[in-house]
Amino acid sequence: MGWDFSDKIAVVTGGAKGIGRAITEKLLSYNTTVIIIYNNSQENAENICKAAENAGRKAYAIRCNVTNPSEVKNAFEYIEKTFKKLDFLINNAGITKDNLLIRMKDEEWLDVVSTNLNGVFYCTRSAVKLMLRKRYGRIINISSIVGISGNPGQSNYAATKAGIIGFTKAAAKEMGGKNILVNAIAPGYIETDMVSVMPEEFKTMILGNIPLHRYGTPEDVAGLVCFLLSDDAGYINGAVVDINGGIL
Ligand code: NAD
């Protein structure tokens, strides 16, 4: 199954690594023009762009720290100047800085909020300005199962991922009338660096609770993203779609 996104321009934040990379590659396979926003993963981003070019696809990379409102503004101004429009935004960039609430440092709280929540706001605000011009847009925000269920040691992360759900629902109500649909995805445990750093006993416990007896793959999430971006999902707006193997 696949879609033809050959007339679409997409931005994927954190699109050079992990889930974001799988989203970038799946979008490229459907002929989307993809702009990767990366912060530190320059080499990955350049390799993806080169591989895309060799395969006759179009991928571009912009270095931009999503926590910085002026860098985000500049990045989207560049996109407007270069590509003239924007169809898809996937707000995927995110970090964890886990600690028990009682030990959590201000910096751990603020860094996670800046990246996971402020970053989504800055990118969405810039993207919708562009999307409004064509009265078309699809925005997918990557939340988390942890934003729904909570998780010890992740009060900062859970707060931001729950915040993304509220943000998504409000934006969907504001923008739906302009044909800009906004949805969130709440992945469970997906095999990336974010999960590989979790303690082994925790990983074993989680695996035992997943009815499908496996972690999700970045490609599982990418497939769902592409469905939500497609016309087949044209009546889905303000939704939070679980993808967790049945653990919740
Ligand atoms: P990852 O660490 O492999 O990738 C995160 C990406 O975000 C990286 O490319 C990183 O460079 C980028 N990023 C971080 N801070 C940035 C910044 N300030 N500016 C620009 N880019 C920045 O993690 P992942 O597992 O692929 O996670 C991707 C998203 O999925 C995150 O939002 C994460 O919270 C969410 N998520 C992951 C899981 C999981 O199990 N892996 C589960 C639920 C939700």
XYZ file of C-alpha atoms and ligand atoms in Angstrom:
292
model
C 0.000 0.000 0.000
C 1.263 3.497 -0.656
C 0.386 7.055 -1.492
C 1.494 9.533 -4.074
C 2.773 12.624 -2.281
C 4.787 13.852 -5.266
C 3.224 17.332 -5.120
C 3.740 17.644 -1.356
C 6.400 19.474 0.664
C 6.993 18.141 4.185
C 9.007 19.289 7.183
C 10.106 16.612 9.661
C 11.693 17.969 12.842
C 14.376 15.663 14.206
C 14.029 13.934 10.844
C 17.578 12.560 10.636
C 17.423 9.985 13.430
C 15.215 7.356 15.052
C 11.479 7.676 14.395
C 12.009 10.945 12.513
C 14.410 9.273 10.108
C 11.916 6.486 9.387
C 9.232 9.128 8.741
C 11.592 10.990 6.385
C 12.466 7.808 4.500
C 8.860 6.616 4.222
C 7.786 10.050 2.951
C 10.625 9.997 0.406
C 9.491 6.562 -0.762
C 6.125 8.180 -1.579
C 7.908 10.911 -3.560
C 7.373 13.669 -0.998
C 9.881 16.532 -1.002
C 11.211 16.364 2.550
C 12.943 19.075 4.536
C 14.731 17.624 7.530
C 15.139 19.908 10.507
C 18.078 18.690 12.572
C 20.041 20.082 15.480
C 23.088 17.851 15.989
C 22.652 15.030 13.470
C 24.349 16.793 10.539
C 26.113 13.712 9.172
C 22.923 11.618 9.233
C 20.975 14.429 7.580
C 23.557 14.816 4.809
C 23.639 11.054 4.198
C 19.851 10.894 3.884
C 19.890 13.798 1.398
C 22.642 12.146 -0.670
C 20.872 8.766 -0.701
C 17.625 10.483 -1.698
C 19.336 12.287 -4.553
C 20.840 9.006 -5.795
C 17.354 7.470 -5.740
C 15.863 10.395 -7.660
C 14.034 11.791 -4.598
C 14.224 15.214 -3.001
C 15.459 15.708 0.561
C 16.950 18.876 2.041
C 18.363 19.556 5.484
C 18.244 22.686 7.615
C 20.072 23.016 10.911
C 17.676 24.548 13.403
C 17.308 24.202 17.137
C 13.539 24.033 17.682
C 13.890 25.530 21.162
C 15.036 28.808 19.622
C 12.147 30.917 18.245
C 14.326 33.021 15.937
C 16.064 29.973 14.441
C 12.640 28.425 13.793
C 11.351 31.666 12.247
C 14.403 31.875 9.968
C 14.098 28.222 8.943
C 10.457 28.590 7.914
C 11.151 31.900 6.130
C 13.816 30.071 4.142
C 11.332 27.282 3.374
C 8.773 29.827 2.204
C 11.307 31.550 -0.048
C 12.674 28.324 -1.499
C 9.662 26.022 -1.747
C 6.799 28.594 -1.841
C 4.483 26.377 0.219
C 4.296 23.764 2.947
C 1.841 20.846 3.009
C 2.970 18.634 5.887
C 4.604 19.317 9.256
C 5.657 16.442 11.480
C 6.642 17.711 14.923
C 8.836 14.804 15.940
C 11.895 16.320 17.686
C 11.894 15.375 21.339
C 14.164 14.559 24.261
C 14.024 12.887 27.656
C 15.863 13.978 30.805
C 14.501 11.543 33.340
C 14.687 11.949 37.091
C 12.488 11.335 40.077
C 10.336 14.376 40.790
C 11.999 15.041 44.122
C 15.461 15.129 42.474
C 14.522 16.811 39.239
C 16.688 19.827 38.460
C 15.211 23.021 36.984
C 17.387 22.460 33.944
C 16.012 18.949 33.360
C 12.459 20.258 33.539
C 13.096 23.313 31.373
C 15.143 21.550 28.669
C 12.418 18.964 28.129
C 9.664 21.592 28.076
C 11.683 23.798 25.676
C 12.262 21.016 23.178
C 9.105 18.938 23.389
C 6.507 21.649 23.919
C 7.927 25.071 22.987
C 9.486 23.519 19.869
C 6.114 22.171 18.743
C 4.519 25.584 19.303
C 7.229 27.551 17.432
C 7.257 25.179 14.432
C 3.472 24.934 14.220
C 3.013 28.704 14.461
C 5.390 29.259 11.549
C 4.033 26.332 9.519
C 0.369 27.349 9.704
C 1.191 30.820 8.385
C 2.493 29.111 5.256
C -0.301 26.540 5.084
C -3.015 29.176 5.417
C -1.938 30.727 2.108
C -2.955 27.548 0.232
C -5.744 26.632 2.645
C -4.202 23.185 2.978
C -2.114 21.526 5.647
C -1.608 18.370 7.655
C 0.201 18.545 11.000
C 1.187 15.482 13.023
C 2.517 15.926 16.544
C 4.419 13.045 18.092
C 3.160 12.689 21.654
C 3.710 9.505 23.699
C 1.927 6.810 25.645
C 3.618 8.458 28.651
C 1.546 11.616 28.079
C -1.578 9.503 28.595
C -0.549 7.029 31.272
C 2.293 8.844 33.084
C 5.533 7.122 34.054
C 7.669 7.359 37.203
C 10.835 9.383 36.605
C 9.320 11.168 33.627
C 7.125 13.915 35.112
C 8.793 16.470 32.806
C 8.415 14.295 29.690
C 4.855 13.207 30.576
C 3.805 16.830 31.119
C 5.109 17.844 27.695
C 3.570 14.867 25.906
C 0.201 15.508 27.599
C 0.643 19.192 26.693
C 1.085 18.215 23.056
C -2.301 16.467 23.172
C -4.052 19.609 24.474
C -2.181 21.740 21.956
C -3.207 19.386 19.134
C -6.878 19.495 20.078
C -6.946 23.293 20.356
C -5.063 23.762 17.072
C -7.379 21.252 15.338
C -10.401 23.304 16.396
C -8.761 26.567 15.290
C -7.444 25.333 11.969
C -9.942 22.691 10.811
C -12.121 25.293 9.070
C -9.091 26.286 6.984
C -8.483 22.712 5.813
C -5.464 22.348 8.086
C -5.869 19.107 10.030
C -3.921 18.598 13.238
C -3.520 15.199 14.879
C -1.275 13.556 17.450
C 0.257 10.106 17.592
C 0.989 8.452 20.929
C 3.625 5.764 20.381
C 4.342 3.139 23.006
C 7.855 1.743 23.243
C 9.652 2.090 19.915
C 13.142 0.707 19.243
C 15.335 3.835 19.073
C 18.176 5.358 21.109
C 15.510 6.804 23.431
C 14.458 3.290 24.476
C 17.906 1.656 24.297
C 19.123 3.809 27.216
C 16.351 2.551 29.530
C 17.467 0.166 32.330
C 17.446 -3.529 31.252
C 15.028 -4.625 34.019
C 12.567 -1.925 32.964
C 12.807 -3.009 29.313
C 12.161 -6.657 30.253
C 9.158 -5.641 32.366
C 7.727 -3.522 29.524
C 8.232 -6.255 26.939
C 6.311 -8.682 29.143
C 3.346 -6.302 29.134
C 3.178 -5.750 25.367
C 0.547 -8.135 23.948
C 2.431 -8.254 20.613
C 5.621 -9.324 22.504
C 7.812 -6.845 20.664
C 8.734 -3.198 20.743
C 7.422 -1.039 17.927
C 9.750 -0.090 15.105
C 10.268 3.445 13.780
C 8.769 2.135 10.513
C 5.541 1.177 12.349
C 5.168 4.819 13.393
C 6.153 6.148 9.961
C 3.408 4.079 8.329
C 0.799 5.604 10.616
C 2.117 9.113 9.960
C 1.764 8.616 6.202
C -1.782 7.296 6.586
C -2.747 10.364 8.655
C -1.199 12.637 6.014
C -3.098 10.948 3.204
C -6.510 11.819 1.790
C -7.763 8.517 3.224
C -7.545 10.200 6.641
C -9.289 13.390 5.501
C -11.942 13.275 8.248
C -9.511 12.692 11.119
C -8.838 15.931 13.007
C -7.900 16.554 16.635
C -7.365 12.833 17.204
C -4.738 11.121 19.334
C -3.892 7.834 17.669
C -2.315 5.140 19.849
C 0.395 2.903 18.398
C 1.631 0.711 21.214
C 1.150 -2.981 20.429
C -1.808 -3.047 22.815
C 0.058 -2.240 26.048
C -2.497 0.500 26.849
P 15.776 10.088 19.028
O 16.539 10.595 20.189
O 16.321 8.929 18.254
O 15.475 11.260 17.998
C 15.047 12.528 18.428
C 15.388 13.519 17.348
O 15.010 14.837 17.780
C 16.888 13.565 17.047
O 17.083 13.613 15.659
C 17.321 14.879 17.683
O 18.453 15.452 17.044
C 16.081 15.717 17.477
N 16.089 16.873 18.384
C 16.203 16.851 19.727
N 16.246 18.107 20.204
C 16.167 18.935 19.131
C 16.163 20.334 18.971
N 16.263 21.150 20.030
N 16.044 20.849 17.721
C 15.957 20.047 16.644
N 15.964 18.698 16.736
C 16.072 18.150 17.962
O 14.329 9.748 19.615
P 13.091 8.975 18.983
O 12.843 7.808 19.832
O 13.231 8.819 17.528
O 11.925 10.039 19.309
C 11.266 10.802 18.329
C 9.979 11.350 18.935
O 9.121 10.268 19.292
C 10.211 12.158 20.209
O 9.314 13.254 20.244
C 9.859 11.180 21.294
O 9.445 11.820 22.481
C 8.731 10.413 20.648
N 8.484 9.104 21.206
C 9.444 8.137 21.193
C 9.146 6.894 21.735
C 10.140 5.780 21.747
O 9.851 4.741 22.353
N 11.282 5.878 21.105
C 7.889 6.650 22.295
C 6.951 7.659 22.288
C 7.250 8.878 21.743
